[in-house]
mmCIF file with all atom_site columns, C-alpha atoms and ligand atoms in Angstrom:
data_model
loop_
_atom_site.group_PDB
_atom_site.id
_atom_site.type_symbol
_atom_site.label_atom_id
_atom_site.label_alt_id
_atom_site.label_comp_id
_atom_site.label_asym_id
_atom_site.label_entity_id
_atom_site.label_seq_id
_atom_site.pdbx_PDB_ins_code
_atom_site.Cartn_x
_atom_site.Cartn_y
_atom_site.Cartn_z
_atom_site.occupancy
_atom_site.B_iso_or_equiv
_atom_site.pdbx_formal_charge
_atom_site.auth_seq_id
_atom_site.auth_comp_id
_atom_site.auth_asym_id
_atom_site.auth_atom_id
_atom_site.pdbx_PDB_model_num
ATOM   1   C CA . MET A 1 1   ? 109.339 -55.164 -2.487  1.00 0.00 ? 28  MET A CA 1
ATOM   2   C CA . LYS A 1 2   ? 109.393 -52.047 -4.649  1.00 0.00 ? 29  LYS A CA 1
ATOM   3   C CA . LYS A 1 3   ? 108.841 -48.720 -2.904  1.00 0.00 ? 30  LYS A CA 1
ATOM   4   C CA . ARG A 1 4   ? 105.563 -47.109 -3.842  1.00 0.00 ? 31  ARG A CA 1
ATOM   5   C CA . ILE A 1 5   ? 105.404 -43.541 -5.180  1.00 0.00 ? 32  ILE A CA 1
ATOM   6   C CA . VAL A 1 6   ? 102.200 -41.527 -5.523  1.00 0.00 ? 33  VAL A CA 1
ATOM   7   C CA . LEU A 1 7   ? 102.384 -38.329 -7.598  1.00 0.00 ? 34  LEU A CA 1
ATOM   8   C CA . PHE A 1 8   ? 100.185 -35.241 -7.354  1.00 0.00 ? 35  PHE A CA 1
ATOM   9   C CA . ALA A 1 9   ? 100.057 -32.758 -10.227 1.00 0.00 ? 36  ALA A CA 1
ATOM   10  C CA . SER A 1 10  ? 97.699  -30.010 -11.379 1.00 0.00 ? 37  SER A CA 1
ATOM   11  C CA . GLY A 1 11  ? 98.543  -29.328 -15.003 1.00 0.00 ? 38  GLY A CA 1
ATOM   12  C CA . ASN A 1 12  ? 100.851 -30.258 -17.812 1.00 0.00 ? 39  ASN A CA 1
ATOM   13  C CA . GLY A 1 13  ? 102.714 -33.044 -16.047 1.00 0.00 ? 40  GLY A CA 1
ATOM   14  C CA . THR A 1 14  ? 106.137 -33.107 -17.696 1.00 0.00 ? 41  THR A CA 1
ATOM   15  C CA . ASN A 1 15  ? 107.692 -33.867 -14.311 1.00 0.00 ? 42  ASN A CA 1
ATOM   16  C CA . ALA A 1 16  ? 105.210 -36.636 -13.594 1.00 0.00 ? 43  ALA A CA 1
ATOM   17  C CA . GLN A 1 17  ? 105.884 -38.173 -17.014 1.00 0.00 ? 44  GLN A CA 1
ATOM   18  C CA . ASN A 1 18  ? 109.627 -37.931 -16.471 1.00 0.00 ? 45  ASN A CA 1
ATOM   19  C CA . ILE A 1 19  ? 109.390 -39.602 -13.044 1.00 0.00 ? 46  ILE A CA 1
ATOM   20  C CA . ILE A 1 20  ? 107.189 -42.399 -14.402 1.00 0.00 ? 47  ILE A CA 1
ATOM   21  C CA . ASN A 1 21  ? 109.672 -43.016 -17.216 1.00 0.00 ? 48  ASN A CA 1
ATOM   22  C CA . TYR A 1 22  ? 112.633 -42.979 -14.841 1.00 0.00 ? 49  TYR A CA 1
ATOM   23  C CA . PHE A 1 23  ? 111.158 -45.680 -12.601 1.00 0.00 ? 50  PHE A CA 1
ATOM   24  C CA . GLN A 1 24  ? 109.542 -47.761 -15.329 1.00 0.00 ? 51  GLN A CA 1
ATOM   25  C CA . ASN A 1 25  ? 112.468 -50.215 -15.420 1.00 0.00 ? 52  ASN A CA 1
ATOM   26  C CA . SER A 1 26  ? 113.565 -49.810 -11.811 1.00 0.00 ? 53  SER A CA 1
ATOM   27  C CA . ASN A 1 27  ? 113.555 -52.650 -9.345  1.00 0.00 ? 54  ASN A CA 1
ATOM   28  C CA . GLN A 1 28  ? 113.726 -50.162 -6.443  1.00 0.00 ? 55  GLN A CA 1
ATOM   29  C CA . ALA A 1 29  ? 110.537 -48.161 -6.849  1.00 0.00 ? 56  ALA A CA 1
ATOM   30  C CA . GLU A 1 30  ? 107.469 -47.577 -8.997  1.00 0.00 ? 57  GLU A CA 1
ATOM   31  C CA . VAL A 1 31  ? 104.846 -44.908 -9.534  1.00 0.00 ? 58  VAL A CA 1
ATOM   32  C CA . VAL A 1 32  ? 101.602 -46.544 -8.425  1.00 0.00 ? 59  VAL A CA 1
ATOM   33  C CA . CYS A 1 33  ? 99.245  -43.714 -9.205  1.00 0.00 ? 60  CYS A CA 1
ATOM   34  C CA . VAL A 1 34  ? 98.907  -40.086 -10.272 1.00 0.00 ? 61  VAL A CA 1
ATOM   35  C CA . LEU A 1 35  ? 96.286  -37.824 -8.739  1.00 0.00 ? 62  LEU A CA 1
ATOM   36  C CA . SER A 1 36  ? 95.123  -34.427 -9.914  1.00 0.00 ? 63  SER A CA 1
ATOM   37  C CA . ASN A 1 37  ? 92.805  -31.725 -8.625  1.00 0.00 ? 64  ASN A CA 1
ATOM   38  C CA . ASN A 1 38  ? 92.051  -30.845 -12.254 1.00 0.00 ? 65  ASN A CA 1
ATOM   39  C CA . LYS A 1 39  ? 90.007  -33.295 -14.299 1.00 0.00 ? 66  LYS A CA 1
ATOM   40  C CA . ASN A 1 40  ? 91.246  -31.724 -17.543 1.00 0.00 ? 67  ASN A CA 1
ATOM   41  C CA . ALA A 1 41  ? 94.917  -31.772 -16.592 1.00 0.00 ? 68  ALA A CA 1
ATOM   42  C CA . LYS A 1 42  ? 97.198  -33.111 -19.300 1.00 0.00 ? 69  LYS A CA 1
ATOM   43  C CA . VAL A 1 43  ? 99.065  -35.068 -16.638 1.00 0.00 ? 70  VAL A CA 1
ATOM   44  C CA . LEU A 1 44  ? 96.176  -37.558 -16.494 1.00 0.00 ? 71  LEU A CA 1
ATOM   45  C CA . GLN A 1 45  ? 96.496  -38.431 -20.195 1.00 0.00 ? 72  GLN A CA 1
ATOM   46  C CA . ARG A 1 46  ? 100.279 -38.558 -19.977 1.00 0.00 ? 73  ARG A CA 1
ATOM   47  C CA . SER A 1 47  ? 100.135 -41.016 -17.068 1.00 0.00 ? 74  SER A CA 1
ATOM   48  C CA . LEU A 1 48  ? 97.439  -43.247 -18.539 1.00 0.00 ? 75  LEU A CA 1
ATOM   49  C CA . ALA A 1 49  ? 99.443  -43.407 -21.786 1.00 0.00 ? 76  ALA A CA 1
ATOM   50  C CA . LEU A 1 50  ? 102.294 -44.863 -19.724 1.00 0.00 ? 77  LEU A CA 1
ATOM   51  C CA . ASN A 1 51  ? 99.936  -47.394 -18.114 1.00 0.00 ? 78  ASN A CA 1
ATOM   52  C CA . VAL A 1 52  ? 99.876  -45.683 -14.732 1.00 0.00 ? 79  VAL A CA 1
ATOM   53  C CA . LEU A 1 53  ? 96.583  -45.359 -12.885 1.00 0.00 ? 80  LEU A CA 1
ATOM   54  C CA . ALA A 1 54  ? 95.545  -41.690 -12.920 1.00 0.00 ? 81  ALA A CA 1
ATOM   55  C CA . PHE A 1 55  ? 92.456  -39.858 -11.769 1.00 0.00 ? 82  PHE A CA 1
ATOM   56  C CA . SER A 1 56  ? 91.178  -36.539 -10.502 1.00 0.00 ? 83  SER A CA 1
ATOM   57  C CA . PHE A 1 57  ? 89.506  -35.579 -7.248  1.00 0.00 ? 84  PHE A CA 1
ATOM   58  C CA . THR A 1 58  ? 87.285  -32.713 -6.149  1.00 0.00 ? 85  THR A CA 1
ATOM   59  C CA . LYS A 1 59  ? 88.111  -30.152 -3.481  1.00 0.00 ? 86  LYS A CA 1
ATOM   60  C CA . THR A 1 60  ? 85.553  -31.775 -1.139  1.00 0.00 ? 87  THR A CA 1
ATOM   61  C CA . GLU A 1 61  ? 87.179  -35.181 -1.629  1.00 0.00 ? 88  GLU A CA 1
ATOM   62  C CA . MET A 1 62  ? 90.591  -33.614 -1.067  1.00 0.00 ? 89  MET A CA 1
ATOM   63  C CA . LEU A 1 63  ? 89.666  -32.319 2.373   1.00 0.00 ? 90  LEU A CA 1
ATOM   64  C CA . SER A 1 64  ? 87.621  -35.250 3.662   1.00 0.00 ? 91  SER A CA 1
ATOM   65  C CA . PRO A 1 65  ? 89.123  -38.242 5.501   1.00 0.00 ? 92  PRO A CA 1
ATOM   66  C CA . GLN A 1 66  ? 86.734  -40.523 3.602   1.00 0.00 ? 93  GLN A CA 1
ATOM   67  C CA . GLY A 1 67  ? 87.857  -39.047 0.275   1.00 0.00 ? 94  GLY A CA 1
ATOM   68  C CA . LEU A 1 68  ? 91.434  -38.642 -0.866  1.00 0.00 ? 95  LEU A CA 1
ATOM   69  C CA . LEU A 1 69  ? 92.993  -39.904 2.344   1.00 0.00 ? 96  LEU A CA 1
ATOM   70  C CA . SER A 1 70  ? 91.177  -43.220 2.139   1.00 0.00 ? 97  SER A CA 1
ATOM   71  C CA . VAL A 1 71  ? 92.168  -43.560 -1.546  1.00 0.00 ? 98  VAL A CA 1
ATOM   72  C CA . LEU A 1 72  ? 95.788  -42.883 -0.603  1.00 0.00 ? 99  LEU A CA 1
ATOM   73  C CA . LYS A 1 73  ? 95.696  -45.481 2.159   1.00 0.00 ? 100 LYS A CA 1
ATOM   74  C CA . GLN A 1 74  ? 94.636  -48.082 -0.397  1.00 0.00 ? 101 GLN A CA 1
ATOM   75  C CA . HIS A 1 75  ? 97.760  -47.277 -2.420  1.00 0.00 ? 102 HIS A CA 1
ATOM   76  C CA . ASN A 1 76  ? 100.014 -47.410 0.635   1.00 0.00 ? 103 ASN A CA 1
ATOM   77  C CA . PRO A 1 77  ? 102.660 -44.907 -0.552  1.00 0.00 ? 104 PRO A CA 1
ATOM   78  C CA . ASP A 1 78  ? 106.236 -44.854 0.730   1.00 0.00 ? 105 ASP A CA 1
ATOM   79  C CA . LEU A 1 79  ? 106.578 -41.366 -0.754  1.00 0.00 ? 106 LEU A CA 1
ATOM   80  C CA . ILE A 1 80  ? 104.092 -38.752 -1.977  1.00 0.00 ? 107 ILE A CA 1
ATOM   81  C CA . VAL A 1 81  ? 105.586 -36.349 -4.506  1.00 0.00 ? 108 VAL A CA 1
ATOM   82  C CA . LEU A 1 82  ? 103.989 -33.028 -5.415  1.00 0.00 ? 109 LEU A CA 1
ATOM   83  C CA . ALA A 1 83  ? 105.246 -32.576 -8.967  1.00 0.00 ? 110 ALA A CA 1
ATOM   84  C CA . GLY A 1 84  ? 103.555 -29.377 -10.099 1.00 0.00 ? 111 GLY A CA 1
ATOM   85  C CA . PHE A 1 85  ? 100.698 -29.502 -7.578  1.00 0.00 ? 112 PHE A CA 1
ATOM   86  C CA . LEU A 1 86  ? 99.379  -25.977 -7.255  1.00 0.00 ? 113 LEU A CA 1
ATOM   87  C CA . LEU A 1 87  ? 96.949  -26.120 -4.323  1.00 0.00 ? 114 LEU A CA 1
ATOM   88  C CA . LYS A 1 88  ? 97.814  -26.031 -0.644  1.00 0.00 ? 115 LYS A CA 1
ATOM   89  C CA . PHE A 1 89  ? 98.298  -29.663 0.321   1.00 0.00 ? 116 PHE A CA 1
ATOM   90  C CA . PRO A 1 90  ? 95.728  -30.866 2.892   1.00 0.00 ? 117 PRO A CA 1
ATOM   91  C CA . GLU A 1 91  ? 96.856  -31.061 6.506   1.00 0.00 ? 118 GLU A CA 1
ATOM   92  C CA . ILE A 1 92  ? 95.037  -34.342 7.111   1.00 0.00 ? 119 ILE A CA 1
ATOM   93  C CA . ILE A 1 93  ? 97.286  -36.007 4.515   1.00 0.00 ? 120 ILE A CA 1
ATOM   94  C CA . ILE A 1 94  ? 100.478 -34.343 5.762   1.00 0.00 ? 121 ILE A CA 1
ATOM   95  C CA . ASP A 1 95  ? 99.631  -35.506 9.290   1.00 0.00 ? 122 ASP A CA 1
ATOM   96  C CA . ALA A 1 96  ? 98.921  -39.054 8.095   1.00 0.00 ? 123 ALA A CA 1
ATOM   97  C CA . TYR A 1 97  ? 102.263 -39.252 6.227   1.00 0.00 ? 124 TYR A CA 1
ATOM   98  C CA . PRO A 1 98  ? 104.884 -37.409 8.306   1.00 0.00 ? 125 PRO A CA 1
ATOM   99  C CA . ASN A 1 99  ? 108.120 -36.851 6.353   1.00 0.00 ? 126 ASN A CA 1
ATOM   100 C CA . LYS A 1 100 ? 106.686 -38.716 3.403   1.00 0.00 ? 127 LYS A CA 1
ATOM   101 C CA . VAL A 1 101 ? 105.406 -35.769 1.375   1.00 0.00 ? 128 VAL A CA 1
ATOM   102 C CA . ILE A 1 102 ? 107.856 -33.789 -0.763  1.00 0.00 ? 129 ILE A CA 1
ATOM   103 C CA . ASN A 1 103 ? 107.407 -30.912 -3.201  1.00 0.00 ? 130 ASN A CA 1
ATOM   104 C CA . ILE A 1 104 ? 109.424 -29.418 -6.025  1.00 0.00 ? 131 ILE A CA 1
ATOM   105 C CA . HIS A 1 105 ? 109.488 -25.638 -6.217  1.00 0.00 ? 132 HIS A CA 1
ATOM   106 C CA . PRO A 1 106 ? 110.828 -23.827 -9.319  1.00 0.00 ? 133 PRO A CA 1
ATOM   107 C CA . ALA A 1 107 ? 113.076 -21.350 -7.444  1.00 0.00 ? 134 ALA A CA 1
ATOM   108 C CA . LEU A 1 108 ? 115.702 -21.180 -4.739  1.00 0.00 ? 135 LEU A CA 1
ATOM   109 C CA . LEU A 1 109 ? 113.609 -21.110 -1.562  1.00 0.00 ? 136 LEU A CA 1
ATOM   110 C CA . PRO A 1 110 ? 113.183 -19.188 0.681   1.00 0.00 ? 137 PRO A CA 1
ATOM   111 C CA . LYS A 1 111 ? 113.187 -16.750 -2.245  1.00 0.00 ? 138 LYS A CA 1
ATOM   112 C CA . TYR A 1 112 ? 110.087 -16.694 -4.451  1.00 0.00 ? 139 TYR A CA 1
ATOM   113 C CA . GLY A 1 113 ? 107.983 -19.031 -2.314  1.00 0.00 ? 140 GLY A CA 1
ATOM   114 C CA . GLY A 1 114 ? 104.590 -18.743 -0.664  1.00 0.00 ? 141 GLY A CA 1
ATOM   115 C CA . LYS A 1 115 ? 101.006 -18.364 -1.791  1.00 0.00 ? 142 LYS A CA 1
ATOM   116 C CA . GLY A 1 116 ? 100.604 -17.375 -5.449  1.00 0.00 ? 143 GLY A CA 1
ATOM   117 C CA . MET A 1 117 ? 104.231 -18.176 -6.255  1.00 0.00 ? 144 MET A CA 1
ATOM   118 C CA . TYR A 1 118 ? 104.027 -20.982 -8.769  1.00 0.00 ? 145 TYR A CA 1
ATOM   119 C CA . GLY A 1 119 ? 104.944 -21.665 -12.378 1.00 0.00 ? 146 GLY A CA 1
ATOM   120 C CA . GLN A 1 120 ? 105.343 -18.555 -14.538 1.00 0.00 ? 147 GLN A CA 1
ATOM   121 C CA . HIS A 1 121 ? 104.623 -16.198 -11.607 1.00 0.00 ? 148 HIS A CA 1
ATOM   122 C CA . VAL A 1 122 ? 107.918 -17.296 -10.075 1.00 0.00 ? 149 VAL A CA 1
ATOM   123 C CA . HIS A 1 123 ? 109.934 -16.860 -13.285 1.00 0.00 ? 150 HIS A CA 1
ATOM   124 C CA . LYS A 1 124 ? 108.414 -13.429 -14.009 1.00 0.00 ? 151 LYS A CA 1
ATOM   125 C CA . ALA A 1 125 ? 109.355 -12.238 -10.518 1.00 0.00 ? 152 ALA A CA 1
ATOM   126 C CA . VAL A 1 126 ? 112.893 -13.606 -10.908 1.00 0.00 ? 153 VAL A CA 1
ATOM   127 C CA . VAL A 1 127 ? 113.364 -11.664 -14.172 1.00 0.00 ? 154 VAL A CA 1
ATOM   128 C CA . ALA A 1 128 ? 111.698 -8.501  -12.822 1.00 0.00 ? 155 ALA A CA 1
ATOM   129 C CA . ASN A 1 129 ? 114.135 -8.512  -9.893  1.00 0.00 ? 156 ASN A CA 1
ATOM   130 C CA . LYS A 1 130 ? 117.128 -8.996  -12.235 1.00 0.00 ? 157 LYS A CA 1
ATOM   131 C CA . GLU A 1 131 ? 118.305 -12.094 -10.413 1.00 0.00 ? 158 GLU A CA 1
ATOM   132 C CA . THR A 1 132 ? 121.540 -13.598 -11.713 1.00 0.00 ? 159 THR A CA 1
ATOM   133 C CA . GLN A 1 133 ? 120.565 -17.094 -10.634 1.00 0.00 ? 160 GLN A CA 1
ATOM   134 C CA . SER A 1 134 ? 117.522 -19.226 -10.017 1.00 0.00 ? 161 SER A CA 1
ATOM   135 C CA . GLY A 1 135 ? 117.044 -22.957 -9.650  1.00 0.00 ? 162 GLY A CA 1
ATOM   136 C CA . ILE A 1 136 ? 115.056 -25.705 -7.985  1.00 0.00 ? 163 ILE A CA 1
ATOM   137 C CA . THR A 1 137 ? 114.253 -26.624 -4.412  1.00 0.00 ? 164 THR A CA 1
ATOM   138 C CA . ILE A 1 138 ? 113.023 -30.045 -3.332  1.00 0.00 ? 165 ILE A CA 1
ATOM   139 C CA . HIS A 1 139 ? 111.652 -29.911 0.191   1.00 0.00 ? 166 HIS A CA 1
ATOM   140 C CA . TYR A 1 140 ? 109.460 -31.672 2.726   1.00 0.00 ? 167 TYR A CA 1
ATOM   141 C CA . VAL A 1 141 ? 105.902 -30.396 2.865   1.00 0.00 ? 168 VAL A CA 1
ATOM   142 C CA . ASN A 1 142 ? 104.540 -29.028 6.115   1.00 0.00 ? 169 ASN A CA 1
ATOM   143 C CA . ASN A 1 143 ? 101.507 -26.923 6.895   1.00 0.00 ? 170 ASN A CA 1
ATOM   144 C CA . GLN A 1 144 ? 103.070 -23.659 5.664   1.00 0.00 ? 171 GLN A CA 1
ATOM   145 C CA . TYR A 1 145 ? 103.418 -22.974 1.932   1.00 0.00 ? 172 TYR A CA 1
ATOM   146 C CA . ASP A 1 146 ? 106.981 -23.781 0.777   1.00 0.00 ? 173 ASP A CA 1
ATOM   147 C CA . GLN A 1 147 ? 108.463 -23.807 4.280   1.00 0.00 ? 174 GLN A CA 1
ATOM   148 C CA . GLY A 1 148 ? 109.266 -27.467 4.989   1.00 0.00 ? 175 GLY A CA 1
ATOM   149 C CA . GLY A 1 149 ? 112.873 -28.620 5.402   1.00 0.00 ? 176 GLY A CA 1
ATOM   150 C CA . VAL A 1 150 ? 115.004 -28.331 2.273   1.00 0.00 ? 177 VAL A CA 1
ATOM   151 C CA . ILE A 1 151 ? 116.262 -31.651 0.898   1.00 0.00 ? 178 ILE A CA 1
ATOM   152 C CA . PHE A 1 152 ? 118.031 -30.489 -2.250  1.00 0.00 ? 179 PHE A CA 1
ATOM   153 C CA . GLN A 1 153 ? 118.738 -27.349 -4.284  1.00 0.00 ? 180 GLN A CA 1
ATOM   154 C CA . LYS A 1 154 ? 120.429 -26.793 -7.629  1.00 0.00 ? 181 LYS A CA 1
ATOM   155 C CA . LYS A 1 155 ? 121.214 -23.448 -9.247  1.00 0.00 ? 182 LYS A CA 1
ATOM   156 C CA . THR A 1 156 ? 121.186 -22.206 -12.814 1.00 0.00 ? 183 THR A CA 1
ATOM   157 C CA . ARG A 1 157 ? 122.584 -18.920 -14.189 1.00 0.00 ? 184 ARG A CA 1
ATOM   158 C CA . ILE A 1 158 ? 120.198 -16.268 -15.415 1.00 0.00 ? 185 ILE A CA 1
ATOM   159 C CA . LEU A 1 159 ? 121.516 -13.953 -18.140 1.00 0.00 ? 186 LEU A CA 1
ATOM   160 C CA . PRO A 1 160 ? 120.415 -10.294 -18.385 1.00 0.00 ? 187 PRO A CA 1
ATOM   161 C CA . GLN A 1 161 ? 118.572 -10.986 -21.643 1.00 0.00 ? 188 GLN A CA 1
ATOM   162 C CA . ASP A 1 162 ? 116.701 -14.067 -20.367 1.00 0.00 ? 189 ASP A CA 1
ATOM   163 C CA . THR A 1 163 ? 112.899 -13.897 -20.566 1.00 0.00 ? 190 THR A CA 1
ATOM   164 C CA . PRO A 1 164 ? 110.630 -15.629 -18.006 1.00 0.00 ? 191 PRO A CA 1
ATOM   165 C CA . GLN A 1 165 ? 110.213 -18.437 -20.545 1.00 0.00 ? 192 GLN A CA 1
ATOM   166 C CA . ASP A 1 166 ? 114.014 -18.811 -20.823 1.00 0.00 ? 193 ASP A CA 1
ATOM   167 C CA . VAL A 1 167 ? 114.189 -19.086 -17.041 1.00 0.00 ? 194 VAL A CA 1
ATOM   168 C CA . ALA A 1 168 ? 111.335 -21.614 -17.065 1.00 0.00 ? 195 ALA A CA 1
ATOM   169 C CA . ASN A 1 169 ? 113.213 -23.716 -19.626 1.00 0.00 ? 196 ASN A CA 1
ATOM   170 C CA . LYS A 1 170 ? 116.436 -23.671 -17.593 1.00 0.00 ? 197 LYS A CA 1
ATOM   171 C CA . VAL A 1 171 ? 114.578 -24.583 -14.406 1.00 0.00 ? 198 VAL A CA 1
ATOM   172 C CA . GLN A 1 172 ? 112.651 -27.356 -16.142 1.00 0.00 ? 199 GLN A CA 1
ATOM   173 C CA . LEU A 1 173 ? 115.915 -28.916 -17.339 1.00 0.00 ? 200 LEU A CA 1
ATOM   174 C CA . LEU A 1 174 ? 117.103 -29.069 -13.721 1.00 0.00 ? 201 LEU A CA 1
ATOM   175 C CA . GLU A 1 175 ? 113.776 -30.480 -12.538 1.00 0.00 ? 202 GLU A CA 1
ATOM   176 C CA . HIS A 1 176 ? 113.847 -33.261 -15.083 1.00 0.00 ? 203 HIS A CA 1
ATOM   177 C CA . GLN A 1 177 ? 117.502 -34.012 -14.394 1.00 0.00 ? 204 GLN A CA 1
ATOM   178 C CA . TRP A 1 178 ? 117.311 -34.094 -10.592 1.00 0.00 ? 205 TRP A CA 1
ATOM   179 C CA . LEU A 1 179 ? 113.850 -34.841 -9.224  1.00 0.00 ? 206 LEU A CA 1
ATOM   180 C CA . PRO A 1 180 ? 113.773 -38.572 -10.077 1.00 0.00 ? 207 PRO A CA 1
ATOM   181 C CA . LYS A 1 181 ? 117.292 -39.035 -8.650  1.00 0.00 ? 208 LYS A CA 1
ATOM   182 C CA . VAL A 1 182 ? 116.396 -37.260 -5.414  1.00 0.00 ? 209 VAL A CA 1
ATOM   183 C CA . ILE A 1 183 ? 113.258 -39.407 -5.077  1.00 0.00 ? 210 ILE A CA 1
ATOM   184 C CA . GLU A 1 184 ? 115.384 -42.501 -5.591  1.00 0.00 ? 211 GLU A CA 1
ATOM   185 C CA . ASP A 1 185 ? 117.906 -41.291 -3.006  1.00 0.00 ? 212 ASP A CA 1
ATOM   186 C CA . ILE A 1 186 ? 115.189 -40.653 -0.439  1.00 0.00 ? 213 ILE A CA 1
ATOM   187 C CA . LEU A 1 187 ? 113.635 -44.056 -1.009  1.00 0.00 ? 214 LEU A CA 1
ATOM   188 C CA . THR A 1 188 ? 116.926 -45.883 -0.846  1.00 0.00 ? 215 THR A CA 1
ATOM   189 C CA . LYS A 1 189 ? 118.170 -43.637 1.968   1.00 0.00 ? 216 LYS A CA 1
ATOM   190 C CA . ALA A 1 190 ? 121.407 -42.907 0.131   1.00 0.00 ? 217 ALA A CA 1
ATOM   191 C CA . ALA A 1 191 ? 123.313 -39.740 0.906   1.00 0.00 ? 218 ALA A CA 1
ATOM   192 C CA . LEU A 1 192 ? 122.108 -36.822 -1.170  1.00 0.00 ? 219 LEU A CA 1
ATOM   193 C CA . ARG A 1 193 ? 124.274 -34.997 -3.740  1.00 0.00 ? 220 ARG A CA 1
HETATM 194 C C1 . LIG B 2 .   ? 107.147 -27.179 -12.230 1.00 0.00 ? 323 LIG B C1 1
HETATM 195 O O1 . LIG B 2 .   ? 108.033 -26.187 -12.673 1.00 0.00 ? 323 LIG B O1 1
HETATM 196 C C2 . LIG B 2 .   ? 107.084 -27.177 -10.712 1.00 0.00 ? 323 LIG B C2 1
HETATM 197 O O2 . LIG B 2 .   ? 108.290 -26.831 -10.120 1.00 0.00 ? 323 LIG B O2 1
HETATM 198 C C3 . LIG B 2 .   ? 106.035 -26.133 -10.473 1.00 0.00 ? 323 LIG B C3 1
HETATM 199 O O3 . LIG B 2 .   ? 105.058 -26.377 -11.456 1.00 0.00 ? 323 LIG B O3 1
HETATM 200 C C4 . LIG B 2 .   ? 105.710 -26.832 -12.634 1.00 0.00 ? 323 LIG B C4 1
HETATM 201 C C5 . LIG B 2 .   ? 104.958 -28.028 -13.177 1.00 0.00 ? 323 LIG B C5 1
HETATM 202 O O4 . LIG B 2 .   ? 105.427 -28.385 -14.442 1.00 0.00 ? 323 LIG B O4 1
HETATM 203 N N1 . LIG B 2 .   ? 105.513 -26.211 -9.142  1.00 0.00 ? 323 LIG B N1 1
HETATM 204 C C6 . LIG B 2 .   ? 105.186 -25.132 -8.433  1.00 0.00 ? 323 LIG B C6 1
HETATM 205 O O5 . LIG B 2 .   ? 105.260 -23.998 -8.875  1.00 0.00 ? 323 LIG B O5 1
HETATM 206 C C7 . LIG B 2 .   ? 104.699 -25.419 -7.015  1.00 0.00 ? 323 LIG B C7 1
HETATM 207 N N2 . LIG B 2 .   ? 104.649 -24.216 -6.251  1.00 0.00 ? 323 LIG B N2 1
HETATM 208 P P1 . LIG B 2 .   ? 104.944 -29.738 -15.134 1.00 0.00 ? 323 LIG B P1 1
HETATM 209 O O6 . LIG B 2 .   ? 103.418 -29.777 -15.034 1.00 0.00 ? 323 LIG B O6 1
HETATM 210 O O7 . LIG B 2 .   ? 105.391 -29.635 -16.542 1.00 0.00 ? 323 LIG B O7 1
HETATM 211 O O8 . LIG B 2 .   ? 105.566 -30.880 -14.406 1.00 0.00 ? 323 LIG B O8 1
#
């Protein structure tokens, strides 16, 4: 039986697309559906174009046991991956799936985490603080923003002349390179790194 992955994303969805592609010919795991809090998110079109079920939900549905949680139960996920999901993830879902919800954050946590720290906000802060490195963190999701146990981190060098967009590009390369592999490792319980 293939392991079942459910993805959550809020916007563009390059990570979601990359994960779907990675598992498309896998006999270990598959992406069974993609869910978004934003009905106009590009991730929905990207997923449907790859023949993966994709739909949006409202904030009320997100917080109600009869809403998103019951939809999730129908899809019976082995792993829930927040791949660019920008809202606080609901506690009722975290509690229903202990140690089965992971997130990717575009910085080296615990630096540049917490409320309001997402996407370009993170990369702007990294440049403003003249950091010499940034990177990615893949971590379990708990009830505090960006504070669940770290599963995996990878660094990239930041040069003095790098703009926030340069940093974003470097971080995105790492995300696309590593997130599918880490998901696979978790699902097959192989040693990480
Ligand atoms: C990614 O860089 C991801 O790390 C970040 O949103 C981006 C989504 O890109 N997530 C967060 O900032 C969560 N706090 P994508 O839509 O192209 O996959």
